[in-house]
PDB file of C-alpha atoms in Angstrom:
ATOM      1  CA  UNK A   1      72.560  36.507 178.209  1.00 36.00           C
ATOM      2  CA  UNK A   2      69.359  37.773 176.588  1.00 36.00           C
ATOM      3  CA  UNK A   3      66.038  37.822 178.429  1.00 38.00           C
ATOM      4  CA  UNK A   4      62.569  38.300 177.024  1.00 36.00           C
ATOM      5  CA  UNK A   5      59.540  39.142 179.148  1.00 39.00           C
ATOM      6  CA  UNK A   6      56.131  40.652 178.471  1.00 37.00           C
ATOM      7  CA  UNK A   7      57.240  44.275 178.645  1.00 39.00           C
ATOM      8  CA  UNK A   8      60.821  44.385 177.568  1.00 38.00           C
ATOM      9  CA  UNK A   9      63.310  43.039 175.123  1.00 33.00           C
ATOM     10  CA  UNK A  10      66.816  42.982 176.497  1.00 32.00           C
ATOM     11  CA  UNK A  11      69.600  43.152 173.975  1.00 34.00           C
ATOM     12  CA  UNK A  12      73.169  42.523 175.036  1.00 31.00           C
ATOM     13  CA  UNK A  13      74.674  42.833 178.462  1.00 27.00           C
ATOM     14  CA  UNK A  14      74.311  45.052 181.490  1.00 28.00           C
ATOM     15  CA  UNK A  15      76.671  47.984 181.686  1.00 28.00           C
ATOM     16  CA  UNK A  16      79.435  48.589 184.173  1.00 24.00           C
ATOM     17  CA  UNK A  17      81.197  51.706 185.360  1.00 23.00           C
ATOM     18  CA  UNK A  18      83.750  53.199 183.037  1.00 28.00           C
ATOM     19  CA  UNK A  19      85.564  56.513 182.830  1.00 28.00           C
ATOM     20  CA  UNK A  20      86.602  58.859 180.089  1.00 33.00           C
ATOM     21  CA  UNK A  21      89.215  57.582 177.685  1.00 34.00           C
ATOM     22  CA  UNK A  22      91.726  59.562 175.657  1.00 35.00           C
ATOM     23  CA  UNK A  23      90.211  62.848 176.767  1.00 37.00           C
ATOM     24  CA  UNK A  24      86.766  62.098 175.306  1.00 41.00           C
ATOM     25  CA  UNK A  25      83.899  62.582 177.742  1.00 46.00           C
ATOM     26  CA  UNK A  26      81.632  59.557 178.065  1.00 44.00           C
ATOM     27  CA  UNK A  27      78.314  59.257 179.925  1.00 43.00           C
ATOM     28  CA  UNK A  28      78.652  58.707 183.663  1.00 40.00           C
ATOM     29  CA  UNK A  29      77.936  54.995 183.253  1.00 38.00           C
ATOM     30  CA  UNK A  30      79.236  53.340 180.091  1.00 60.00           C
ATOM     31  CA  UNK A  31      79.126  49.830 178.682  1.00 79.00           C
ATOM     32  CA  UNK A  32      82.439  48.043 179.142  1.00 81.00           C
ATOM     33  CA  UNK A  33      82.211  46.748 175.573  1.00 89.00           C
ATOM     34  CA  UNK A  34      82.590  50.252 174.084  1.00 91.00           C
ATOM     35  CA  UNK A  35      85.974  50.456 172.335  1.00 91.00           C
ATOM     36  CA  UNK A  36      88.154  53.365 173.420  1.00 90.00           C
ATOM     37  CA  UNK A  37      88.247  56.368 171.102  1.00 91.00           C
ATOM     38  CA  UNK A  38      91.109  56.495 168.628  1.00 94.00           C
ATOM     39  CA  UNK A  39      92.017  57.970 165.265  1.00 96.00           C
ATOM     40  CA  UNK A  40      89.747  55.390 163.620  1.00 96.00           C
ATOM     41  CA  UNK A  41      87.041  55.013 166.277  1.00 96.00           C
ATOM     42  CA  UNK A  42      84.795  57.837 167.439  1.00 95.00           C
ATOM     43  CA  UNK A  43      82.226  57.902 170.248  1.00 95.00           C
ATOM     44  CA  UNK A  44      78.936  59.773 169.869  1.00 96.00           C
ATOM     45  CA  UNK A  45      77.047  60.302 173.153  1.00 95.00           C
ATOM     46  CA  UNK A  46      73.326  60.768 172.544  1.00 96.00           C
ATOM     47  CA  UNK A  47      73.134  63.197 175.479  1.00 95.00           C
ATOM     48  CA  UNK A  48      75.487  65.536 173.598  1.00 95.00           C
ATOM     49  CA  UNK A  49      72.907  65.700 170.796  1.00 96.00           C
ATOM     50  CA  UNK A  50      70.082  66.696 173.132  1.00 95.00           C
ATOM     51  CA  UNK A  51      68.706  63.357 174.306  1.00 96.00           C
ATOM     52  CA  UNK A  52      66.936  63.628 177.654  1.00 93.00           C
ATOM     53  CA  UNK A  53      67.835  60.836 180.071  1.00 92.00           C
ATOM     54  CA  UNK A  54      65.009  60.284 182.504  1.00 89.00           C
ATOM     55  CA  UNK A  55      62.257  60.229 179.903  1.00 83.00           C
ATOM     56  CA  UNK A  56      61.115  63.835 180.385  1.00 85.00           C
ATOM     57  CA  UNK A  57      61.006  64.553 176.645  1.00 91.00           C
ATOM     58  CA  UNK A  58      61.074  62.742 173.329  1.00 93.00           C
ATOM     59  CA  UNK A  59      64.698  61.756 172.737  1.00 95.00           C
ATOM     60  CA  UNK A  60      64.166  60.112 169.356  1.00 94.00           C
ATOM     61  CA  UNK A  61      65.176  63.177 167.274  1.00 95.00           C
ATOM     62  CA  UNK A  62      68.409  63.615 169.266  1.00 96.00           C
ATOM     63  CA  UNK A  63      69.225  59.906 169.073  1.00 96.00           C
ATOM     64  CA  UNK A  64      68.647  59.978 165.320  1.00 96.00           C
ATOM     65  CA  UNK A  65      71.081  62.899 165.053  1.00 97.00           C
ATOM     66  CA  UNK A  66      73.731  60.960 166.977  1.00 97.00           C
ATOM     67  CA  UNK A  67      73.216  57.890 164.792  1.00 97.00           C
ATOM     68  CA  UNK A  68      73.436  60.008 161.623  1.00 97.00           C
ATOM     69  CA  UNK A  69      76.684  61.600 162.823  1.00 97.00           C
ATOM     70  CA  UNK A  70      78.127  58.183 163.658  1.00 97.00           C
ATOM     71  CA  UNK A  71      77.049  56.793 160.288  1.00 97.00           C
ATOM     72  CA  UNK A  72      78.650  59.710 158.439  1.00 97.00           C
ATOM     73  CA  UNK A  73      81.897  59.265 160.381  1.00 97.00           C
ATOM     74  CA  UNK A  74      82.201  55.538 159.738  1.00 97.00           C
ATOM     75  CA  UNK A  75      81.217  55.850 156.071  1.00 97.00           C
ATOM     76  CA  UNK A  76      83.923  58.420 155.377  1.00 96.00           C
ATOM     77  CA  UNK A  77      86.729  55.824 155.485  1.00 96.00           C
ATOM     78  CA  UNK A  78      86.783  52.033 155.377  1.00 96.00           C
ATOM     79  CA  UNK A  79      88.870  51.853 158.558  1.00 96.00           C
ATOM     80  CA  UNK A  80      86.522  53.969 160.638  1.00 97.00           C
ATOM     81  CA  UNK A  81      84.074  52.679 163.248  1.00 97.00           C
ATOM     82  CA  UNK A  82      81.688  54.516 165.538  1.00 97.00           C
ATOM     83  CA  UNK A  83      79.892  53.937 168.814  1.00 96.00           C
ATOM     84  CA  UNK A  84      76.631  55.625 169.791  1.00 97.00           C
ATOM     85  CA  UNK A  85      76.483  55.534 173.581  1.00 96.00           C
ATOM     86  CA  UNK A  86      73.609  56.016 176.028  1.00 96.00           C
ATOM     87  CA  UNK A  87      73.639  56.870 179.718  1.00 94.00           C
ATOM     88  CA  UNK A  88      72.263  54.451 182.272  1.00 93.00           C
ATOM     89  CA  UNK A  89      68.751  55.901 182.099  1.00 94.00           C
ATOM     90  CA  UNK A  90      65.364  55.723 180.420  1.00 96.00           C
ATOM     91  CA  UNK A  91      64.930  57.579 177.129  1.00 96.00           C
ATOM     92  CA  UNK A  92      61.460  58.237 175.765  1.00 95.00           C
ATOM     93  CA  UNK A  93      61.247  57.605 172.033  1.00 94.00           C
ATOM     94  CA  UNK A  94      58.169  58.718 170.113  1.00 87.00           C
ATOM     95  CA  UNK A  95      57.279  58.000 166.511  1.00 80.00           C
ATOM     96  CA  UNK A  96      55.498  61.330 166.043  1.00 75.00           C
ATOM     97  CA  UNK A  97      58.740  63.085 165.076  1.00 74.00           C
ATOM     98  CA  UNK A  98      59.321  60.879 162.020  1.00 78.00           C
ATOM     99  CA  UNK A  99      57.321  59.645 159.042  1.00 80.00           C
ATOM    100  CA  UNK A 100      58.698  56.159 159.629  1.00 84.00           C
ATOM    101  CA  UNK A 101      56.795  53.431 161.439  1.00 85.00           C
ATOM    102  CA  UNK A 102      59.921  53.080 163.636  1.00 90.00           C
ATOM    103  CA  UNK A 103      61.105  55.625 166.171  1.00 90.00           C
ATOM    104  CA  UNK A 104      64.734  54.787 165.322  1.00 94.00           C
ATOM    105  CA  UNK A 105      66.101  53.411 162.050  1.00 92.00           C
ATOM    106  CA  UNK A 106      69.558  52.262 161.050  1.00 94.00           C
ATOM    107  CA  UNK A 107      69.357  52.021 157.290  1.00 94.00           C
ATOM    108  CA  UNK A 108      72.312  51.557 154.958  1.00 95.00           C
ATOM    109  CA  UNK A 109      74.993  52.153 157.569  1.00 96.00           C
ATOM    110  CA  UNK A 110      78.266  50.361 158.275  1.00 97.00           C
ATOM    111  CA  UNK A 111      80.492  49.782 161.293  1.00 97.00           C
ATOM    112  CA  UNK A 112      78.266  51.498 163.863  1.00 97.00           C
ATOM    113  CA  UNK A 113      77.385  50.141 167.305  1.00 96.00           C
ATOM    114  CA  UNK A 114      74.730  51.271 169.778  1.00 97.00           C
ATOM    115  CA  UNK A 115      75.808  50.767 173.388  1.00 96.00           C
ATOM    116  CA  UNK A 116      73.571  51.155 176.392  1.00 95.00           C
ATOM    117  CA  UNK A 117      74.375  50.641 180.046  1.00 91.00           C
ATOM    118  CA  UNK A 118      71.226  49.302 181.692  1.00 89.00           C
ATOM    119  CA  UNK A 119      69.484  51.703 179.308  1.00 95.00           C
ATOM    120  CA  UNK A 120      65.763  51.592 178.522  1.00 96.00           C
ATOM    121  CA  UNK A 121      64.203  52.961 175.350  1.00 96.00           C
ATOM    122  CA  UNK A 122      60.571  53.631 176.281  1.00 94.00           C
ATOM    123  CA  UNK A 123      58.178  53.627 173.330  1.00 91.00           C
ATOM    124  CA  UNK A 124      55.184  55.815 174.128  1.00 86.00           C
ATOM    125  CA  UNK A 125      53.051  55.016 171.074  1.00 80.00           C
ATOM    126  CA  UNK A 126      51.503  51.525 171.069  1.00 77.00           C
ATOM    127  CA  UNK A 127      52.136  49.697 167.801  1.00 75.00           C
ATOM    128  CA  UNK A 128      54.996  52.002 166.865  1.00 81.00           C
ATOM    129  CA  UNK A 129      58.194  50.183 166.085  1.00 86.00           C
ATOM    130  CA  UNK A 130      61.163  50.964 168.309  1.00 90.00           C
ATOM    131  CA  UNK A 131      64.273  50.087 166.304  1.00 93.00           C
ATOM    132  CA  UNK A 132      64.809  48.915 162.735  1.00 93.00           C
ATOM    133  CA  UNK A 133      68.103  47.816 161.179  1.00 95.00           C
ATOM    134  CA  UNK A 134      68.130  47.252 157.429  1.00 94.00           C
ATOM    135  CA  UNK A 135      70.596  47.184 154.520  1.00 95.00           C
ATOM    136  CA  UNK A 136      73.424  47.609 157.032  1.00 96.00           C
ATOM    137  CA  UNK A 137      76.562  45.691 157.941  1.00 96.00           C
ATOM    138  CA  UNK A 138      78.847  45.387 160.970  1.00 96.00           C
ATOM    139  CA  UNK A 139      76.127  46.862 163.210  1.00 96.00           C
ATOM    140  CA  UNK A 140      75.899  45.978 166.896  1.00 96.00           C
ATOM    141  CA  UNK A 141      73.256  46.743 169.539  1.00 96.00           C
ATOM    142  CA  UNK A 142      74.269  46.057 173.139  1.00 95.00           C
ATOM    143  CA  UNK A 143      72.829  46.828 176.571  1.00 94.00           C
ATOM    144  CA  UNK A 144      69.473  48.307 175.535  1.00 95.00           C
ATOM    145  CA  UNK A 145      66.025  47.340 176.835  1.00 95.00           C
ATOM    146  CA  UNK A 146      63.052  48.236 174.651  1.00 93.00           C
ATOM    147  CA  UNK A 147      59.827  48.737 176.596  1.00 92.00           C
ATOM    148  CA  UNK A 148      56.357  50.126 175.908  1.00 88.00           C
ATOM    149  CA  UNK A 149      54.582  52.596 178.183  1.00 86.00           C
ATOM    150  CA  UNK A 150      51.320  50.896 177.201  1.00 79.00           C
ATOM    151  CA  UNK A 151      51.704  47.350 175.954  1.00 78.00           C
ATOM    152  CA  UNK A 152      50.075  47.024 172.512  1.00 73.00           C
ATOM    153  CA  UNK A 153      48.279  43.781 173.314  1.00 76.00           C
ATOM    154  CA  UNK A 154      45.981  42.185 175.859  1.00 78.00           C
ATOM    155  CA  UNK A 155      46.587  38.966 177.748  1.00 84.00           C
ATOM    156  CA  UNK A 156      44.367  36.897 179.962  1.00 87.00           C
ATOM    157  CA  UNK A 157      42.608  33.615 180.673  1.00 91.00           C
ATOM    158  CA  UNK A 158      39.708  32.258 178.628  1.00 91.00           C
ATOM    159  CA  UNK A 159      36.948  31.571 181.147  1.00 92.00           C
ATOM    160  CA  UNK A 160      34.143  30.440 178.835  1.00 93.00           C
ATOM    161  CA  UNK A 161      33.579  29.464 175.213  1.00 94.00           C
ATOM    162  CA  UNK A 162      30.223  29.632 173.451  1.00 93.00           C
ATOM    163  CA  UNK A 163      30.657  27.692 170.229  1.00 93.00           C
ATOM    164  CA  UNK A 164      27.067  28.371 169.148  1.00 93.00           C
ATOM    165  CA  UNK A 165      27.431  32.142 169.394  1.00 92.00           C
ATOM    166  CA  UNK A 166      31.091  32.035 168.410  1.00 90.00           C
ATOM    167  CA  UNK A 167      32.177  34.041 171.446  1.00 91.00           C
ATOM    168  CA  UNK A 168      34.637  33.683 174.290  1.00 90.00           C
ATOM    169  CA  UNK A 169      34.832  35.293 177.719  1.00 89.00           C
ATOM    170  CA  UNK A 170      38.263  36.474 178.764  1.00 87.00           C
ATOM    171  CA  UNK A 171      39.480  37.499 182.209  1.00 88.00           C
ATOM    172  CA  UNK A 172      42.285  39.968 181.491  1.00 86.00           C
ATOM    173  CA  UNK A 173      45.386  40.003 183.621  1.00 86.00           C
ATOM    174  CA  UNK A 174      46.102  43.185 185.552  1.00 81.00           C
ATOM    175  CA  UNK A 175      48.014  45.914 183.735  1.00 76.00           C
ATOM    176  CA  UNK A 176      46.820  45.061 180.234  1.00 77.00           C
ATOM    177  CA  UNK A 177      44.479  47.254 178.172  1.00 75.00           C
ATOM    178  CA  UNK A 178      41.028  45.929 177.338  1.00 75.00           C
ATOM    179  CA  UNK A 179      40.258  44.893 173.776  1.00 69.00           C
ATOM    180  CA  UNK A 180      38.191  48.073 173.418  1.00 74.00           C
ATOM    181  CA  UNK A 181      40.988  50.334 174.666  1.00 73.00           C
ATOM    182  CA  UNK A 182      42.162  52.978 172.193  1.00 68.00           C
ATOM    183  CA  UNK A 183      45.698  51.623 172.651  1.00 61.00           C
ATOM    184  CA  UNK A 184      44.542  48.510 170.806  1.00 63.00           C
ATOM    185  CA  UNK A 185      41.889  50.090 168.573  1.00 62.00           C
ATOM    186  CA  UNK A 186      42.872  53.716 167.857  1.00 58.00           C
ATOM    187  CA  UNK A 187      39.903  54.094 165.507  1.00 55.00           C
ATOM    188  CA  UNK A 188      36.706  53.925 167.626  1.00 48.00           C
ATOM    189  CA  UNK A 189      34.890  52.447 164.631  1.00 47.00           C
ATOM    190  CA  UNK A 190      37.108  49.384 164.807  1.00 39.00           C
ATOM    191  CA  UNK A 191      36.836  48.897 168.590  1.00 37.00           C
ATOM    192  CA  UNK A 192      35.165  45.737 169.839  1.00 38.00           C
ATOM    193  CA  UNK A 193      31.498  46.226 170.835  1.00 37.00           C
ATOM    194  CA  UNK A 194      31.870  44.092 173.932  1.00 36.00           C
ATOM    195  CA  UNK A 195      34.645  44.725 176.440  1.00 40.00           C
ATOM    196  CA  UNK A 196      35.835  41.581 178.268  1.00 39.00           C
ATOM    197  CA  UNK A 197      35.754  41.472 182.043  1.00 39.00           C
ATOM    198  CA  UNK A 198      38.920  42.420 183.889  1.00 41.00           C
ATOM    199  CA  UNK A 199      40.148  42.427 187.479  1.00 38.00           C
TER     200      UNK A 199
END
């Protein structure tokens, strides 16, 4: 069952314990939906490509390498499929390491699945996209939560409206940036002149 809240987007199901299959090493915790490796199905663990579970470093380049390897494998024969698997951990994904607006892109690939196991992809750049899937077929994403270190929006309660001046007063909820915060207005010239009250 999918769940949406203010900080995360949950895709798929929670992972369960699984072991290595057919001699192929899997992350310590794997998603039960991951098909076992075979002559036509290959598993690509993002940790093997240098991803850093725990969020200590930007894992986006390593994850992109794993996805590219999986895409190349599955594209090489019409019977081939691939799984990109994540450990049960948090992976930091930054956009700085790519020219794309998205930290991760699946573009023009076939028969590739991304499997997490209570895995969080933590986006550290507000307004950066986390994951894009385009021009692709037979793609699956399961067991991943996408979260933002700083949410790229504010939320609160309107406490007063001045229709003559055309202004509103907003009491922001705790944990949200103000409307003048650089997370919401990276260019100081575009920041709001008045910062709403907050707790």
